[in-house]
Amino acid sequence: MITLYDYELSGNCYKLRLQMSFLGIDYKTVPVDFYPGREHKSEWFLKLNPLGQLPVIEDEGLILRDAQAILVYLASKYDPSGTWYPRDNPALLGEISQWLAFADGITSTASAARLHDALFYDFDIDAARAGAHRLFRILDEHLWFGEQQGRNWICSASHPTIADIACFPYIILSEEGGVPRQDYPAIRRWCDRVKRIKGFTVMSGVFPAGPGKIAA
Amino acid sequence: MLEEARSRWHPIAAAHDLPFRHVFHGQLLGREFAVWRADDGYVNIWENRCLHRGVRLSIGINDGRELKCQYHGWRYSNRTAGCTYIPAHPADAPARTITNRTFPAVERYGLVWSSEEPRGEVPEIAGLAEGKLLALRGIAVNAPADKVVERLRAYRFQPNGAIDGEGADILVEAAQDFAVALRSRASSAETQGVFFVQPVDSNRSVIRGVLDQEAEGAARIAILRHHNERLSKLRDEVERDVANAPAPAPLEPVYERVSAELAEMPEVTTHGRKAALRVSVARKWQAADGIAGFELRPIKGILPTFQPGAHIDVHMPNGEIRQYSITNGPGETDSFTIGVKLERDSKGGSKCMHETVREGDVLAISEPRNNFPLRRDAIKTLFVAGGIGITPLLAMAQALKNQELAHELHYFAQGEEHLAFADRLKHLGDALKPHLGLSPDATGAELRQLLAGYRNGMHLYICGPGPMLEAARKIAAEQGWPDSAVHFEYFKNTNKIDDSSSFEVALARSCVTLQVPAGKTIMQVMRESGIDVPSSCEQGACGTCVATLIEGEPDHQDVYLNDAERKAGTKIMTCVSRAKSARLVLDI
């Protein structure tokens, strides 16, 4: 069984919990006391990941770090529908990688702002928030034009991909870092759509959506 | 300028910002809004805070009929913004007065308009014809509205027909405090664009542009991108302009205090049942054999909030007053639908409704009152309806259906043609279990079967003719249902009222002691002394006039209280019940 080295409040760990829930994969977790225990910098954890970062998974002897990398691995191995990471569609894979990198940008801005506000990290909070807003403007515009063209998800496919999973957690948690999403209505609607994917699961600070309207 | 702006209409969202089952987070002049479209299309613009703990309703759940707060699950109704359910008080109907503040909403030019204190109507814009417009992507700008308007006067764009060209002539057709109308011309192509600037806060705005021509397919996207690109550039320029100036302080919205009408005790009045609302009969139809359906619409304004199980008093042209349950589902707040069965021995109530009242007639009705509240914390809810007893239970079943809570509606009727409100019943799907044409004995057998298997956490609601209701209560008790899980509502009290006793009633709060002689009710004596008590049916069936009993032995003659409540001896219906002891002390 897959082991997830997990911290409940981590958005990066939540990406994997979300994906495994979407895919219906069984897994067990090993809680890592990120705050205040700093267990991710402990000797035993640095052996798993010398970068001292969560999340890490262990699957049949393979140890893998980095949320985005693990999303790629899990989707490639465990998604029989092949839609979350369509290996035979180069254009789409390119798009997905592009937005996985974008998700890293969200982590270094929106997530940093949240670490500053919630867990007292010594970051430049103004720069972190301004960076998050810059990215949110880009994503809101991208999603708005997507809606206008009948596209619901971040990449140009008729179904969600791991790019949606990678971007979702630190966007939905952005208010905890003082980054409101009021100016990004298309992002807010996309968040509703992500929450309505079958198998969606919540974490602290993330609320479920109600059922969508069934077309008459 | 911003003070004056409060009395104007401003766009606060694009129509496409409000898909079904979504809550848009809006703001105007510092005041935040939760904006949501109900499944019936109605756009609600509300103060963005739950009346309970102040949590933003924009993170709540729009279920198509009601908005549910994420924090403690308070539910607010479409249109009225009245609270319909408080999960922490499952056995109580929330007071009608718990109502969030609403703001006017008008959809026009592909935009949603609102205002804090509007004077006049939404402005008519010359050249913008409804239905042939193209609403652009709203551009949020971190700058004051006047600075944005200033820049917009010099905004340059290509007309729709020459979107790939350059250097179109721009004519400023009109420029106001919060809008600029521009006309772009390039050879034969011409497009008018109206750019409204929504003053979000002292230092934040949204540009909401509308073009006077629609376009299709790729051309449409090209036009939208053209403006998005140029308006984004304009945004960056304005933001650079204001970056070095100190930002004005954010506007402080004034939160409305609870109105005096709601905060203070009402004046003492001596008259009895009130009918504060005027409605017109928008539709009258045969809802089933012998049952007339009436759709009652307000003459002006909107109807008050109702909860499932609530009833209204209908004051009829012949002077009679009758109670009818509201059959509406949650959030259906544009009209009240009631069902009236023609009683063979009608004393003038149902006969008048069937024979005299017609479509277009005006009726006086009371505010909805709910003495038959629905719990929504049951593991499963059973409804048992007999005949016209369907009406309150239909409202309840629709509420549970909407929240996807487990329930069954057992509907006993003489035949298919007696099943009322077929359209609403159809919506309930498999939860509806009709039982047709059964004899009293067969009904009893059926009830025994469906009431078997009581588990802790189940609740039963019964409404129907007296004998059936008695039988159902008796069978439920035999099958192990506790009184606290069995809820019922009688149409009327068929007990013969014995009003021969005389006794003393002390009203503890009012510091008044009254003598109730034979032939008069406690309620009558209180009213004669200027003490107002709410009432509805005045025959011991509806529960409106319930009073808390502090001392004395009551002589219950109503059909509202259940056996456990009777034994507890802490409640009394002042319209029919009396005293066995020489004195009663009431908490009035």
CSV table of N, CA, C and O in Angstrom, one decimal, chain B residues 266-320:
chain,number,residue,atom,x,y,z
B,266,PRO,N,-44.5,45.0,20.2
B,266,PRO,CA,-45.5,45.7,19.5
B,266,PRO,C,-46.5,46.3,20.5
B,266,PRO,O,-46.6,46.0,21.6
B,267,GLU,N,-47.2,47.3,19.9
B,267,GLU,CA,-48.2,48.0,20.7
B,267,GLU,C,-49.3,47.0,21.1
B,267,GLU,O,-49.6,46.1,20.4
B,268,VAL,N,-49.9,47.3,22.3
B,268,VAL,CA,-51.0,46.5,22.7
B,268,VAL,C,-52.2,46.8,21.9
B,268,VAL,O,-52.6,47.9,21.7
B,269,THR,N,-52.8,45.8,21.3
B,269,THR,CA,-54.0,46.0,20.5
B,269,THR,C,-55.1,45.1,21.1
B,269,THR,O,-54.8,44.0,21.7
B,270,THR,N,-56.3,45.5,20.9
B,270,THR,CA,-57.4,44.6,21.4
B,270,THR,C,-58.0,43.7,20.3
B,270,THR,O,-58.7,42.8,20.7
B,271,HIS,N,-57.7,44.1,19.1
B,271,HIS,CA,-58.4,43.2,18.1
B,271,HIS,C,-57.6,41.9,17.9
B,271,HIS,O,-56.4,41.8,18.3
B,272,GLY,N,-58.3,40.9,17.4
B,272,GLY,CA,-57.7,39.6,17.4
B,272,GLY,C,-56.9,39.2,16.2
B,272,GLY,O,-55.8,39.7,16.1
B,273,ARG,N,-57.4,38.4,15.3
B,273,ARG,CA,-56.5,37.9,14.3
B,273,ARG,C,-56.2,38.9,13.2
B,273,ARG,O,-57.1,39.6,12.7
B,274,LYS,N,-55.0,39.0,12.9
B,274,LYS,CA,-54.6,40.0,11.9
B,274,LYS,C,-54.3,39.4,10.5
B,274,LYS,O,-54.0,38.3,10.4
B,275,ALA,N,-54.6,40.3,9.5
B,275,ALA,CA,-54.4,39.8,8.2
B,275,ALA,C,-53.6,41.0,7.5
B,275,ALA,O,-54.2,41.8,6.9
B,276,ALA,N,-52.3,41.0,7.7
B,276,ALA,CA,-51.5,42.1,7.3
B,276,ALA,C,-51.2,42.1,5.8
B,276,ALA,O,-50.8,43.1,5.2
B,277,LEU,N,-51.4,41.0,5.1
B,277,LEU,CA,-51.0,40.9,3.7
B,277,LEU,C,-52.2,40.9,2.8
B,277,LEU,O,-53.2,40.3,3.1
B,278,ARG,N,-52.0,41.5,1.6
B,278,ARG,CA,-53.0,41.4,0.6
B,278,ARG,C,-52.4,40.7,-0.6
B,278,ARG,O,-51.3,41.0,-1.1
B,279,VAL,N,-53.1,39.7,-1.1
B,279,VAL,CA,-52.6,38.9,-2.2
B,279,VAL,C,-53.7,38.8,-3.2
B,279,VAL,O,-54.9,38.9,-2.9
B,280,SER,N,-53.3,38.6,-4.5
B,280,SER,CA,-54.3,38.3,-5.5
B,280,SER,C,-54.2,36.8,-5.9
B,280,SER,O,-53.1,36.2,-5.8
B,281,VAL,N,-55.3,36.3,-6.3
B,281,VAL,CA,-55.4,34.9,-6.7
B,281,VAL,C,-54.9,34.9,-8.2
B,281,VAL,O,-55.6,35.3,-9.1
B,282,ALA,N,-53.6,34.5,-8.3
B,282,ALA,CA,-53.0,34.5,-9.7
B,282,ALA,C,-53.5,33.3,-10.5
B,282,ALA,O,-53.6,33.4,-11.7
B,283,ARG,N,-53.8,32.2,-9.8
B,283,ARG,CA,-54.3,31.0,-10.5
B,283,ARG,C,-55.2,30.2,-9.6
B,283,ARG,O,-54.9,30.1,-8.4
B,284,LYS,N,-56.2,29.7,-10.1
B,284,LYS,CA,-57.1,28.8,-9.4
B,284,LYS,C,-57.3,27.6,-10.3
B,284,LYS,O,-57.6,27.8,-11.5
B,285,TRP,N,-57.1,26.4,-9.8
B,285,TRP,CA,-57.2,25.3,-10.6
B,285,TRP,C,-57.7,24.1,-9.8
B,285,TRP,O,-57.6,24.1,-8.6
B,286,GLN,N,-58.1,23.0,-10.5
B,286,GLN,CA,-58.5,21.8,-9.8
B,286,GLN,C,-57.2,21.0,-9.6
B,286,GLN,O,-56.6,20.4,-10.5
B,287,ALA,N,-56.8,21.0,-8.3
B,287,ALA,CA,-55.5,20.3,-8.0
B,287,ALA,C,-55.7,18.8,-7.9
B,287,ALA,O,-54.8,18.0,-8.0
B,288,ALA,N,-57.0,18.4,-7.6
B,288,ALA,CA,-57.4,17.0,-7.6
B,288,ALA,C,-58.9,17.0,-7.5
B,288,ALA,O,-59.5,18.1,-7.4
B,289,ASP,N,-59.5,15.8,-7.5
B,289,ASP,CA,-60.9,15.8,-7.4
B,289,ASP,C,-61.4,16.4,-6.1
B,289,ASP,O,-61.0,15.9,-5.0
B,290,GLY,N,-62.2,17.4,-6.1
B,290,GLY,CA,-62.7,18.1,-4.9
B,290,GLY,C,-61.7,19.0,-4.2
B,290,GLY,O,-62.0,19.5,-3.2
B,291,ILE,N,-60.5,19.2,-4.8
B,291,ILE,CA,-59.5,20.1,-4.2
B,291,ILE,C,-59.2,21.2,-5.2
B,291,ILE,O,-58.8,20.9,-6.3
B,292,ALA,N,-59.3,22.4,-4.7
B,292,ALA,CA,-58.9,23.5,-5.6
B,292,ALA,C,-57.6,24.0,-5.1
B,292,ALA,O,-57.3,24.1,-3.9
B,293,GLY,N,-56.7,24.3,-6.1
B,293,GLY,CA,-55.4,24.9,-5.8
B,293,GLY,C,-55.5,26.4,-6.0
B,293,GLY,O,-56.2,26.9,-6.9
B,294,PHE,N,-54.8,27.1,-5.2
B,294,PHE,CA,-54.8,28.6,-5.3
B,294,PHE,C,-53.4,29.1,-5.2
B,294,PHE,O,-52.6,28.7,-4.3
B,295,GLU,N,-53.0,29.9,-6.2
B,295,GLU,CA,-51.7,30.5,-6.2
B,295,GLU,C,-51.9,31.9,-5.8
B,295,GLU,O,-52.5,32.7,-6.6
B,296,LEU,N,-51.3,32.3,-4.7
B,296,LEU,CA,-51.5,33.7,-4.2
B,296,LEU,C,-50.3,34.5,-4.3
B,296,LEU,O,-49.2,34.2,-3.8
B,297,ARG,N,-50.4,35.6,-5.1
B,297,ARG,CA,-49.2,36.5,-5.3
B,297,ARG,C,-49.4,37.8,-4.6
B,297,ARG,O,-50.5,38.3,-4.4
B,298,PRO,N,-48.3,38.4,-4.1
B,298,PRO,CA,-48.4,39.7,-3.4
B,298,PRO,C,-48.8,40.8,-4.3
B,298,PRO,O,-48.5,40.8,-5.5
B,299,ILE,N,-49.6,41.7,-3.8
B,299,ILE,CA,-50.1,42.8,-4.6
B,299,ILE,C,-48.9,43.8,-4.8
B,299,ILE,O,-48.7,44.3,-5.9
B,300,LYS,N,-48.1,44.0,-3.7
B,300,LYS,CA,-46.9,44.7,-3.9
B,300,LYS,C,-45.8,44.1,-3.0
B,300,LYS,O,-46.2,43.5,-2.0
B,301,GLY,N,-44.6,44.4,-3.3
B,301,GLY,CA,-43.5,43.9,-2.5
B,301,GLY,C,-43.4,42.4,-2.6
B,301,GLY,O,-43.8,41.8,-3.6
B,302,ILE,N,-42.7,41.8,-1.6
B,302,ILE,CA,-42.6,40.4,-1.7
B,302,ILE,C,-43.2,39.7,-0.4
B,302,ILE,O,-43.5,40.4,0.6
B,303,LEU,N,-43.5,38.5,-0.5
B,303,LEU,CA,-44.1,37.7,0.6
B,303,LEU,C,-43.1,37.5,1.7
B,303,LEU,O,-41.9,37.3,1.4
B,304,PRO,N,-43.6,37.3,2.9
B,304,PRO,CA,-42.6,37.0,4.0
B,304,PRO,C,-42.1,35.6,3.9
B,304,PRO,O,-42.7,34.7,3.1
B,305,THR,N,-41.1,35.3,4.6
B,305,THR,CA,-40.5,34.0,4.6
B,305,THR,C,-41.4,33.0,5.3
B,305,THR,O,-42.1,33.3,6.2
B,306,PHE,N,-41.4,31.8,4.7
B,306,PHE,CA,-42.2,30.7,5.4
B,306,PHE,C,-41.3,29.5,5.6
B,306,PHE,O,-40.2,29.4,5.0
B,307,GLN,N,-41.7,28.7,6.5
B,307,GLN,CA,-40.9,27.4,6.7
B,307,GLN,C,-41.9,26.3,6.4
B,307,GLN,O,-43.1,26.4,6.5
B,308,PRO,N,-41.3,25.1,6.0
B,308,PRO,CA,-42.2,24.0,5.7
B,308,PRO,C,-43.0,23.6,7.0
B,308,PRO,O,-42.5,23.6,8.1
B,309,GLY,N,-44.3,23.4,6.7
B,309,GLY,CA,-45.2,23.2,7.9
B,309,GLY,C,-46.1,24.4,8.2
B,309,GLY,O,-47.0,24.3,9.0
B,310,ALA,N,-45.7,25.6,7.7
B,310,ALA,CA,-46.3,26.8,8.1
B,310,ALA,C,-47.7,26.9,7.4
B,310,ALA,O,-48.0,26.3,6.4
B,311,HIS,N,-48.6,27.7,8.1
B,311,HIS,CA,-49.9,27.9,7.5
B,311,HIS,C,-50.2,29.4,7.5
B,311,HIS,O,-49.5,30.2,8.2
B,312,ILE,N,-51.2,29.8,6.7
B,312,ILE,CA,-51.7,31.2,6.8
B,312,ILE,C,-53.2,31.2,7.1
B,312,ILE,O,-53.8,30.2,6.9
B,313,ASP,N,-53.6,32.3,7.7
B,313,ASP,CA,-55.1,32.5,7.8
B,313,ASP,C,-55.5,33.2,6.5
B,313,ASP,O,-54.9,34.1,6.1
B,314,VAL,N,-56.6,32.7,6.0
B,314,VAL,CA,-57.2,33.3,4.8
B,314,VAL,C,-58.5,33.9,5.3
B,314,VAL,O,-59.4,33.2,5.8
B,315,HIS,N,-58.6,35.2,5.1
B,315,HIS,CA,-59.9,36.0,5.4
B,315,HIS,C,-60.7,36.0,4.1
B,315,HIS,O,-60.3,36.5,3.1
B,316,MET,N,-61.9,35.4,4.2
B,316,MET,CA,-62.7,35.3,3.0
B,316,MET,C,-63.7,36.4,2.8
B,316,MET,O,-64.0,37.1,3.7
B,317,PRO,N,-64.2,36.5,1.6
B,317,PRO,CA,-65.1,37.6,1.3
B,317,PRO,C,-66.4,37.5,2.2
B,317,PRO,O,-67.0,38.5,2.5
B,318,ASN,N,-66.7,36.3,2.6
B,318,ASN,CA,-67.9,36.2,3.5
B,318,ASN,C,-67.6,36.4,5.0
B,318,ASN,O,-68.5,36.1,5.8
B,319,GLY,N,-66.4,36.8,5.3
B,319,GLY,CA,-66.1,37.1,6.7
B,319,GLY,C,-65.5,35.9,7.4
B,319,GLY,O,-65.0,36.1,8.6
B,320,GLU,N,-65.5,34.7,6.9
B,320,GLU,CA,-65.0,33.5,7.5
B,320,GLU,C,-63.4,33.6,7.5
B,320,GLU,O,-62.8,34.2,6.6
